[in-house]
Structures are given as structure tokens and as C-alpha cells.
Tab-separated table of N, CA and C in Angstrom:
chain	number	residue	atom	x	y	z
A	22	MET	N	32.136	-45.713	15.369
A	22	MET	CA	30.894	-44.861	16.339
A	22	MET	C	30.784	-44.020	15.763
A	23	SER	N	32.575	-43.321	15.999
A	23	SER	CA	32.754	-41.740	15.550
A	23	SER	C	32.138	-41.584	13.851
A	24	ARG	N	32.178	-42.608	13.592
A	24	ARG	CA	32.931	-42.287	11.598
A	24	ARG	C	30.001	-42.112	11.863
A	25	ARG	N	29.805	-42.571	12.677
A	25	ARG	CA	28.219	-42.939	12.589
A	25	ARG	C	27.640	-40.598	13.256
A	26	ILE	N	28.378	-40.346	14.074
A	26	ILE	CA	28.175	-39.370	14.767
A	26	ILE	C	28.526	-38.659	14.101
A	27	ALA	N	29.932	-38.508	13.366
A	27	ALA	CA	29.729	-37.377	12.560
A	27	ALA	C	29.399	-36.844	11.460
A	28	LEU	N	29.081	-37.854	10.457
A	28	LEU	CA	27.973	-38.304	9.432
A	28	LEU	C	26.668	-38.120	10.206
A	29	SER	N	25.569	-37.587	11.199
A	29	SER	CA	25.249	-37.627	11.990
A	29	SER	C	25.340	-36.115	12.157
A	30	VAL	N	26.601	-35.093	12.763
A	30	VAL	CA	25.892	-34.196	13.094
A	30	VAL	C	26.118	-33.286	11.044
A	31	ALA	N	27.403	-33.817	10.425
A	31	ALA	CA	26.781	-33.608	9.092
A	31	ALA	C	25.475	-33.301	8.485
A	32	ALA	N	25.315	-34.210	8.767
A	32	ALA	CA	23.545	-33.856	8.307
A	32	ALA	C	22.783	-33.243	8.650
A	33	GLY	N	22.571	-33.156	10.368
A	33	GLY	CA	22.134	-31.754	11.432
A	33	GLY	C	23.011	-30.047	10.434
A	34	VAL	N	23.547	-30.301	10.222
A	34	VAL	CA	24.574	-28.970	9.323
A	34	VAL	C	23.812	-28.755	8.377
A	35	VAL	N	23.859	-29.693	7.513
A	35	VAL	CA	23.048	-29.838	5.851
A	35	VAL	C	21.576	-28.857	6.471
A	36	LEU	N	20.538	-29.798	7.396
A	36	LEU	CA	19.935	-29.395	7.803
A	36	LEU	C	19.660	-27.929	8.057
A	37	LEU	N	20.492	-27.570	8.830
A	37	LEU	CA	19.961	-26.316	10.014
A	37	LEU	C	20.181	-24.877	8.818
A	38	GLY	N	21.527	-25.621	7.820
A	38	GLY	CA	21.158	-24.542	6.848
A	38	GLY	C	20.449	-24.734	5.910
A	39	GLY	N	20.270	-25.933	4.759
A	39	GLY	CA	18.679	-25.451	4.284
A	39	GLY	C	17.818	-24.357	4.324
A	40	ALA	N	17.094	-24.814	6.032
A	40	ALA	CA	16.198	-24.553	7.489
A	40	ALA	C	16.616	-22.504	6.847
A	41	GLY	N	17.703	-22.560	7.437
A	41	GLY	CA	18.547	-21.172	6.949
A	41	GLY	C	17.447	-20.322	5.908
A	42	ALA	N	18.951	-21.238	4.260
A	42	ALA	CA	19.079	-20.131	3.035
A	42	ALA	C	16.934	-20.390	3.205
A	43	PHE	N	16.255	-21.075	3.309
A	43	PHE	CA	14.202	-20.950	3.156
A	43	PHE	C	14.426	-19.721	3.774
A	44	ALA	N	14.442	-19.786	4.899
A	44	ALA	CA	14.545	-18.696	5.928
A	44	ALA	C	14.241	-17.384	5.366
A	45	LEU	N	16.251	-17.428	5.113
A	45	LEU	CA	15.697	-15.725	4.631
A	45	LEU	C	14.925	-15.861	2.871
A	46	ALA	N	14.900	-16.776	2.334
A	46	ALA	CA	14.701	-16.994	1.133
A	46	ALA	C	13.107	-16.349	1.382
A	47	HIS	N	12.097	-16.450	2.358
A	47	HIS	CA	10.810	-16.389	2.711
A	47	HIS	C	11.242	-15.037	3.108
A	48	ALA	N	11.828	-14.400	3.276
A	48	ALA	CA	11.883	-13.144	4.410
A	48	ALA	C	11.754	-12.182	3.002
A	49	GLY	N	12.914	-12.951	2.244
A	49	GLY	CA	12.916	-11.637	0.655
A	49	GLY	C	11.716	-11.202	-0.229
A	50	GLU	N	10.180	-12.146	0.143
A	50	GLU	CA	9.462	-12.628	-0.129
A	50	GLU	C	8.454	-12.044	0.548
A	51	GLN	N	8.649	-11.260	1.216
A	51	GLN	CA	7.973	-10.960	2.360
A	51	GLN	C	6.753	-9.274	1.369
A	52	PRO	N	5.585	-9.345	1.680
A	52	PRO	CA	4.607	-7.981	1.152
A	52	PRO	C	5.213	-6.818	1.618
A	53	PRO	N	5.265	-5.056	0.978
A	53	PRO	CA	4.940	-5.087	1.477
A	53	PRO	C	4.155	-4.461	2.514
A	54	VAL	N	4.387	-3.603	3.690
A	54	VAL	CA	3.620	-3.029	5.317
A	54	VAL	C	3.895	-0.605	4.789
A	55	LEU	N	2.818	-1.410	5.107
A	55	LEU	CA	1.824	0.576	5.134
A	55	LEU	C	1.848	0.262	6.450
A	56	ALA	N	2.146	2.393	6.459
A	56	ALA	CA	1.785	2.247	8.135
A	56	ALA	C	1.487	4.386	7.816
A	57	ASP	N	1.071	4.368	8.972
A	57	ASP	CA	1.302	5.764	9.475
A	57	ASP	C	0.304	6.388	8.440
A	58	SER	N	-1.300	5.934	7.409
A	58	SER	CA	-1.094	5.844	6.434
A	58	SER	C	-2.672	7.375	6.969
A	59	THR	N	-2.570	8.927	6.450
A	59	THR	CA	-3.449	9.447	6.974
A	59	THR	C	-4.031	9.923	5.686
A	60	ALA	N	-5.547	10.910	5.301
A	60	ALA	CA	-5.848	11.170	4.349
A	60	ALA	C	-6.033	13.225	4.931
A	61	ARG	N	-6.283	14.167	3.786
A	61	ARG	CA	-6.143	15.448	4.124
A	61	ARG	C	-7.252	15.801	2.960
A	62	TYR	N	-8.365	16.757	3.450
A	62	TYR	CA	-9.010	16.528	2.152
A	62	TYR	C	-9.460	18.400	2.013
A	63	SER	N	-9.620	18.866	1.523
A	63	SER	CA	-9.961	20.231	2.167
A	63	SER	C	-11.632	20.638	0.495
A	64	ALA	N	-11.996	21.155	0.488
A	64	ALA	CA	-13.076	21.687	-0.269
A	64	ALA	C	-12.844	23.494	-0.739
A	65	PRO	N	-12.922	22.974	-2.228
A	65	PRO	CA	-12.447	24.290	-3.319
A	65	PRO	C	-13.806	25.365	-2.153
A	66	GLU	N	-12.485	26.492	-2.220
A	66	GLU	CA	-13.421	28.087	-1.823
A	66	GLU	C	-13.622	28.886	-2.327
A	67	GLY	N	-14.653	30.052	-3.032
A	67	GLY	CA	-14.832	30.422	-3.633
A	67	GLY	C	-13.757	30.119	-5.086
A	68	ASP	N	-12.890	31.309	-5.500
A	68	ASP	CA	-12.347	30.419	-6.790
A	68	ASP	C	-10.864	30.144	-6.099
A	69	ARG	N	-10.593	29.417	-5.015
A	69	ARG	CA	-9.293	28.576	-4.875
A	69	ARG	C	-9.596	27.230	-4.930
A	70	ASP	N	-9.091	26.209	-5.444
A	70	ASP	CA	-9.165	24.735	-5.593
A	70	ASP	C	-8.897	24.559	-4.355
A	71	GLY	N	-9.327	23.035	-4.758
A	71	GLY	CA	-9.180	22.205	-2.595
A	71	GLY	C	-8.223	21.269	-2.887
A	72	SER	N	-8.133	20.465	-2.194
A	72	SER	CA	-7.080	19.164	-2.338
A	72	SER	C	-7.100	17.774	-1.330
A	73	LEU	N	-6.955	16.773	-2.128
A	73	LEU	CA	-6.895	15.449	-1.176
A	73	LEU	C	-5.854	15.275	-1.088
A	74	THR	N	-4.830	15.273	-0.181
A	74	THR	CA	-3.255	14.359	0.572
A	74	THR	C	-3.307	13.468	1.145
A	75	PHE	N	-2.637	12.299	0.204
A	75	PHE	CA	-2.606	11.314	1.343
A	75	PHE	C	-1.508	10.815	1.200
A	76	VAL	N	-0.852	9.879	2.673
A	76	VAL	CA	0.391	10.290	3.008
A	76	VAL	C	0.653	9.194	3.519
A	77	THR	N	1.511	8.039	2.803
A	77	THR	CA	1.601	6.782	4.086
A	77	THR	C	3.540	6.420	4.174
A	78	ASP	N	3.126	5.946	5.070
A	78	ASP	CA	5.426	4.862	5.204
A	78	ASP	C	4.621	3.446	4.656
A	79	VAL	N	6.112	2.936	3.458
A	79	VAL	CA	5.415	1.615	2.447
A	79	VAL	C	7.351	1.161	3.062
A	80	THR	N	8.005	0.000	3.899
A	80	THR	CA	8.683	-0.887	3.712
A	80	THR	C	8.158	-2.036	2.775
A	81	ALA	N	9.691	-2.037	2.302
A	81	ALA	CA	9.775	-3.401	1.469
A	81	ALA	C	10.593	-3.886	1.629
A	82	SER	N	11.858	-4.686	2.067
A	82	SER	CA	12.890	-5.013	2.391
A	82	SER	C	13.702	-5.353	0.516
A	83	SER	N	12.712	-5.229	-0.207
A	83	SER	CA	13.324	-5.451	-1.751
A	83	SER	C	12.993	-4.362	-2.220
A	84	GLY	N	12.490	-3.434	-1.683
A	84	GLY	CA	12.897	-1.508	-1.993
A	84	GLY	C	10.645	-1.834	-2.841
A	85	ILE	N	10.926	-0.446	-2.940
A	85	ILE	CA	9.372	-0.639	-3.322
A	85	ILE	C	9.598	0.122	-5.304
A	86	LYS	N	8.324	-0.584	-5.844
A	86	LYS	CA	8.044	-0.033	-7.014
A	86	LYS	C	7.219	0.630	-7.154
A	87	SER	N	5.635	0.232	-7.270
A	87	SER	CA	4.870	1.408	-7.316
A	87	SER	C	3.687	1.058	-6.104
A	88	VAL	N	3.786	1.907	-6.153
A	88	VAL	CA	2.209	2.632	-5.174
A	88	VAL	C	1.381	3.646	-5.533
A	89	LYS	N	0.547	2.768	-5.472
A	89	LYS	CA	-0.978	3.451	-6.717
A	89	LYS	C	-1.950	4.090	-5.306
A	90	VAL	N	-2.509	4.984	-6.383
A	90	VAL	CA	-3.964	5.397	-4.413
A	90	VAL	C	-5.282	5.829	-4.913
A	91	LEU	N	-6.494	4.965	-4.841
A	91	LEU	CA	-7.287	5.393	-5.186
A	91	LEU	C	-8.728	5.797	-4.048
A	92	ALA	N	-9.022	7.461	-4.303
A	92	ALA	CA	-10.079	7.973	-3.781
A	92	ALA	C	-11.190	7.290	-4.119
A	93	TRP	N	-12.399	6.635	-3.052
A	93	TRP	CA	-13.674	6.203	-3.081
A	93	TRP	C	-14.794	6.175	-2.924
A	94	PRO	N	-16.379	6.591	-2.736
A	94	PRO	CA	-16.652	6.749	-1.750
A	94	PRO	C	-17.574	5.821	-1.107
A	95	GLN	N	-17.731	6.101	0.051
A	95	GLN	CA	-18.286	4.494	1.077
A	95	GLN	C	-20.001	4.300	0.418
A	96	ASP	N	-20.739	4.835	-0.431
A	96	ASP	CA	-22.057	4.790	-0.978
A	96	ASP	C	-21.308	3.918	-2.238
A	97	SER	N	-20.591	3.052	-3.419
A	97	SER	CA	-20.170	2.702	-4.091
A	97	SER	C	-20.634	1.824	-4.722
A	98	SER	N	-20.052	1.446	-5.215
A	98	SER	CA	-20.016	-0.536	-5.929
A	98	SER	C	-18.795	-1.211	-4.943
A	99	PHE	N	-17.376	-0.433	-4.737
A	99	PHE	CA	-16.969	-0.521	-4.403
A	99	PHE	C	-17.205	-1.821	-2.937
A	100	ALA	N	-17.761	-0.574	-2.164
A	100	ALA	CA	-17.876	-0.798	-1.044
A	100	ALA	C	-19.309	-2.990	-1.319
A	101	GLU	N	-19.388	-2.310	-2.031
A	101	GLU	CA	-20.357	-3.631	-2.840
A	101	GLU	C	-19.057	-5.098	-2.354
A	102	LYS	N	-18.641	-4.806	-3.789
A	102	LYS	CA	-18.371	-5.734	-4.693
A	102	LYS	C	-17.113	-5.726	-4.001
A	103	GLY	N	-15.967	-5.462	-3.492
A	103	GLY	CA	-14.876	-4.726	-2.546
A	103	GLY	C	-13.711	-4.715	-3.769
A	104	LEU	N	-12.613	-4.102	-3.845
A	104	LEU	CA	-12.028	-3.397	-4.858
A	104	LEU	C	-11.286	-4.563	-4.548
A	105	THR	N	-10.368	-4.451	-5.505
A	105	THR	CA	-9.188	-5.452	-7.032
A	105	THR	C	-7.859	-4.929	-7.222
A	106	LYS	N	-7.121	-6.270	-6.912
A	106	LYS	CA	-6.192	-5.333	-7.486
A	106	LYS	C	-6.183	-4.984	-8.920
A	107	LYS	N	-6.850	-5.829	-9.358
A	107	LYS	CA	-7.045	-5.691	-10.810
A	107	LYS	C	-7.992	-3.999	-11.488
A	108	ASP	N	-8.715	-3.373	-10.721
A	108	ASP	CA	-9.353	-2.617	-9.998
A	108	ASP	C	-8.510	-1.316	-10.448
A	109	MET	N	-7.451	-1.428	-8.939
A	109	MET	CA	-6.094	-0.851	-8.853
A	109	MET	C	-4.931	-0.599	-10.132
A	110	ALA	N	-5.098	-1.310	-10.533
A	110	ALA	CA	-4.042	-1.370	-12.282
A	110	ALA	C	-4.373	0.052	-12.803
A	111	ALA	N	-4.787	0.951	-13.586
A	111	ALA	CA	-5.234	2.373	-13.946
A	111	ALA	C	-5.018	2.616	-13.089
A	112	VAL	N	-5.727	3.516	-11.905
A	112	VAL	CA	-5.326	3.803	-11.187
A	112	VAL	C	-3.805	5.652	-11.154
A	113	GLU	N	-3.830	5.983	-10.732
A	113	GLU	CA	-2.690	7.032	-10.380
A	113	GLU	C	-1.652	6.525	-9.681
A	114	PRO	N	-0.598	6.670	-9.440
A	114	PRO	CA	0.708	6.487	-8.630
A	114	PRO	C	0.575	7.641	-7.891
A	115	ALA	N	0.997	7.424	-6.363
A	115	ALA	CA	1.834	8.058	-5.698
A	115	ALA	C	3.462	8.700	-5.645
A	116	VAL	N	3.842	8.960	-5.226
A	116	VAL	CA	5.508	10.468	-5.062
A	116	VAL	C	5.437	9.629	-3.785
A	117	CYS	N	7.032	8.746	-4.242
A	117	CYS	CA	7.869	8.457	-2.847
A	117	CYS	C	8.637	8.968	-2.722
A	118	GLU	N	9.499	8.781	-1.754
A	118	GLU	CA	11.066	9.555	-1.568
A	118	GLU	C	11.460	8.461	-0.028
A	119	PRO	N	12.691	7.954	-0.081
A	119	PRO	CA	13.316	7.343	0.697
A	119	PRO	C	13.743	7.768	1.612
A	120	SER	N	12.503	7.325	2.968
A	120	SER	CA	12.498	7.847	4.360
A	120	SER	C	13.434	6.988	5.157
A	121	GLY	N	14.560	6.129	5.135
A	121	GLY	CA	14.879	5.091	5.738
A	121	GLY	C	15.387	4.420	5.107
A	122	GLU	N	16.227	2.896	5.913
A	122	GLU	CA	16.495	1.520	4.966
A	122	GLU	C	15.604	1.523	4.160
A	123	ASP	N	14.945	0.806	4.159
A	123	ASP	CA	13.510	0.303	3.667
A	123	ASP	C	12.573	0.821	3.412
A	124	THR	N	12.146	1.680	3.811
A	124	THR	CA	11.306	3.035	3.710
A	124	THR	C	10.620	3.946	2.823
A	125	ALA	N	9.990	4.071	2.509
A	125	ALA	CA	9.833	6.025	1.561
A	125	ALA	C	8.268	6.240	2.033
A	126	ARG	N	8.266	7.479	2.594
A	126	ARG	CA	7.017	7.940	2.274
A	126	ARG	C	6.711	7.916	1.631
A	127	CYS	N	5.234	8.151	1.314
A	127	CYS	CA	4.398	8.222	-0.592
A	127	CYS	C	3.874	9.452	-0.200
A	128	THR	N	3.195	9.958	-1.205
A	128	THR	CA	2.469	11.157	-0.943
A	128	THR	C	1.523	11.084	-2.458
A	129	TYR	N	-0.069	11.179	-2.205
A	129	TYR	CA	-0.874	11.867	-3.691
A	129	TYR	C	-1.313	12.399	-3.070
A	130	THR	N	-1.254	13.645	-4.423
A	130	THR	CA	-1.737	14.601	-4.419
A	130	THR	C	-3.161	15.350	-4.910
A	131	VAL	N	-4.380	15.804	-5.500
A	131	VAL	CA	-4.994	15.850	-6.317
A	131	VAL	C	-5.450	16.506	-6.374
A	132	ALA	N	-5.746	18.124	-7.350
A	132	ALA	CA	-7.068	19.453	-7.163
A	132	ALA	C	-8.233	18.914	-7.010
A	133	VAL	N	-8.342	19.604	-6.058
A	133	VAL	CA	-10.006	19.158	-5.788
A	133	VAL	C	-10.575	20.608	-6.251
A	134	THR	N	-11.512	21.232	-7.824
A	134	THR	CA	-12.085	21.485	-8.429
A	134	THR	C	-12.989	21.922	-8.147
A	135	ALA	N	-13.804	23.272	-8.085
A	135	ALA	CA	-15.149	23.402	-8.107
A	135	ALA	C	-16.639	22.498	-8.405
A	136	SER	N	-16.381	22.439	-9.799
A	136	SER	CA	-16.864	21.329	-10.401
A	136	SER	C	-17.178	19.447	-10.191
A	137	ASP	N	-15.277	19.064	-9.286
A	137	ASP	CA	-15.310	18.097	-9.044
A	137	ASP	C	-15.776	18.109	-8.033
A	138	ALA	N	-15.919	18.503	-6.810
A	138	ALA	CA	-16.473	19.415	-5.809
A	138	ALA	C	-18.378	18.782	-5.606
A	139	ALA	N	-18.533	19.965	-6.825
A	139	ALA	CA	-20.521	20.056	-6.868
A	139	ALA	C	-20.491	17.907	-7.197
A	140	SER	N	-19.727	17.562	-8.540
A	140	SER	CA	-20.596	16.055	-8.396
A	140	SER	C	-20.101	15.117	-7.710
A	141	SER	N	-19.077	15.696	-6.645
A	141	SER	CA	-18.891	13.944	-5.829
A	141	SER	C	-20.030	14.367	-4.908
A	142	PRO	N	-20.037	13.601	-4.392
A	142	PRO	CA	-21.105	11.851	-3.827
A	142	PRO	C	-20.162	12.820	-2.447
A	143	ARG	N	-21.805	13.190	-1.000
A	143	ARG	CA	-21.520	13.654	-0.136
A	143	ARG	C	-20.969	12.358	0.749
A	144	GLY	N	-20.506	12.895	2.307
A	144	GLY	CA	-20.467	12.014	3.166
A	144	GLY	C	-18.635	11.087	3.719
A	145	ALA	N	-18.859	10.049	3.820
A	145	ALA	CA	-17.548	9.317	4.201
A	145	ALA	C	-16.478	8.701	3.076
A	146	TRP	N	-15.639	8.891	2.332
A	146	TRP	CA	-14.740	7.894	1.404
A	146	TRP	C	-13.629	7.631	2.208
A	147	HIS	N	-12.901	6.831	1.276
A	147	HIS	CA	-11.599	5.201	1.968
A	147	HIS	C	-10.421	5.647	0.402
A	148	VAL	N	-9.556	5.610	1.424
A	148	VAL	CA	-8.329	5.839	-0.003
A	148	VAL	C	-8.131	3.861	-0.098
A	149	ALA	N	-7.874	3.607	-1.113
A	149	ALA	CA	-7.556	3.085	-0.805
A	149	ALA	C	-6.276	1.894	-1.618
A	150	VAL	N	-5.101	1.468	-1.652
A	150	VAL	CA	-3.747	1.807	-1.805
A	150	VAL	C	-3.077	0.281	-2.865
A	151	LEU	N	-2.308	-0.102	-3.422
A	151	LEU	CA	-1.915	-0.781	-3.952
A	151	LEU	C	-0.462	-0.790	-4.044
A	152	ALA	N	0.308	-1.405	-3.164
A	152	ALA	CA	1.517	-0.758	-3.209
A	152	ALA	C	2.282	-1.985	-3.720
A	153	THR	N	3.166	-2.712	-4.722
A	153	THR	CA	3.971	-3.056	-5.256
A	153	THR	C	5.498	-3.201	-4.707
A	154	ALA	N	6.611	-3.830	-4.433
A	154	ALA	CA	7.760	-4.209	-3.608
A	154	ALA	C	8.617	-4.495	-4.878
A	155	GLY	N	9.740	-4.113	-5.504
A	155	GLY	CA	10.563	-4.388	-6.518
A	155	GLY	C	10.554	-6.006	-6.436
A	156	ASN	N	10.608	-6.984	-5.802
A	156	ASN	CA	9.968	-8.394	-5.852
A	156	ASN	C	8.945	-8.791	-6.776
A	157	GLY	N	7.691	-7.863	-6.559
A	157	GLY	CA	6.743	-8.401	-7.214
A	157	GLY	C	5.566	-8.441	-6.051
A	158	THR	N	5.906	-8.594	-5.121
A	158	THR	CA	5.056	-9.025	-3.884
A	158	THR	C	3.750	-7.555	-4.069
A	159	THR	N	2.897	-8.077	-3.452
A	159	THR	CA	1.914	-7.167	-3.328
A	159	THR	C	1.374	-7.017	-2.291
A	160	THR	N	0.713	-5.628	-1.498
A	160	THR	CA	-0.354	-5.180	-1.007
A	160	THR	C	-1.503	-4.456	-1.000
A	161	LEU	N	-2.194	-4.720	-0.925
A	161	LEU	CA	-3.816	-4.083	-1.018
A	161	LEU	C	-4.455	-3.720	-0.026
A	162	ASP	N	-4.616	-2.258	0.568
A	162	ASP	CA	-5.530	-1.680	1.720
A	162	ASP	C	-6.518	-1.393	1.018
A	163	THR	N	-7.317	-1.688	0.892
A	163	THR	CA	-8.881	-0.549	0.053
A	163	THR	C	-9.176	0.271	1.219
A	164	GLU	N	-8.885	-0.001	2.560
A	164	GLU	CA	-9.456	1.714	3.247
A	164	GLU	C	-8.104	1.702	3.908
A	165	ALA	N	-7.386	1.745	3.697
A	165	ALA	CA	-5.920	2.341	4.467
A	165	ALA	C	-6.300	3.692	4.965
A	166	ALA	N	-6.853	5.068	5.209
A	166	ALA	CA	-6.805	5.830	5.373
A	166	ALA	C	-8.987	6.433	5.122
A	167	GLY	N	-9.514	7.498	5.517
A	167	GLY	CA	-10.796	7.795	4.727
A	167	GLY	C	-10.779	9.949	5.199
A	168	PHE	N	-11.326	9.835	5.496
A	168	PHE	CA	-12.154	11.306	5.046
A	168	PHE	C	-13.791	11.862	4.813
A	169	THR	N	-13.796	13.055	4.867
A	169	THR	CA	-15.538	13.442	5.006
A	169	THR	C	-15.285	14.723	3.319
A	170	VAL	N	-16.261	14.136	2.714
A	170	VAL	CA	-16.824	14.976	1.602
A	170	VAL	C	-18.321	15.463	2.419
A	171	GLY	N	-18.150	17.208	2.425
A	171	GLY	CA	-19.573	17.691	2.701
A	171	GLY	C	-19.934	18.549	2.406
């Protein structure tokens, strides 16, 4: 009888150990998390360029491989069909600096010239972000932040 109990206990330990290994492996595959995303737009004034600055905190236990950013007007084809990871493939990257154990603060800044502003649609705009972790998992937030072009 004691041998049967010992085998049951051993089987239970192996089963729990396997479940723990699965949980750890699964935890390592979590996609990046975005937090505290903000966008600040300033229009050009006189002969001075304006700018768009987007900042977000990205957390990924396997590290951050890349963060890509795209500003898009609310009244565009993206609003109708939705943005995809494929749409984000060729957009510009943000610059990321470590800001915690598994977190980086990522900043994207672009100058806005008077001609850029004149040809840009007026109204609400959104900032889309595609974050890729070191393990290859991704997070796409098509409306991470917003701003208005007046």
C-alpha cells in the first residue's frame, strides 16, 4: 500500500512540475504591454516648424525589439478598414530607453513643416503603435493616443 501512495505522490509532483514549467513558458510568451501613451502636436508658427511627439511605456519580459509609430487622420481609409500589422511594417520606429526592469520609455518625434500642416487633414488624429518583444510577440494598438490638427 505504501508503494502505491509513493507512486501517487511522485506522479503528482511530476504533474505539478510540468504544469509549473508550462506556466513559466506561457508567461515568457506574453505580448508587450503599452502604458501611459500620450501625443503632443504643435503646429508650425511663422518660420518655425511644429512637431508631433508621442511617448509610451512598453513592458516586455523578453525585452523590446522594436516599437513602430504611425499617426493617421480619423477620416482616412484606416478608420474604415482598420490598421493591420502589415500596414505598420514600413513605418518609422520610436527611440526606446530603459526605464525599469522590463520596461522602456519609447519616444517618437517628427518635425511638422508649414507645407506638411497645410496639406494635412484637419480634425482628430490617432497614433498607432506596433510593439514587438524580444521573443517575437507583438501588440498593435491602433488608437494608443490622439491629437487634433486645427
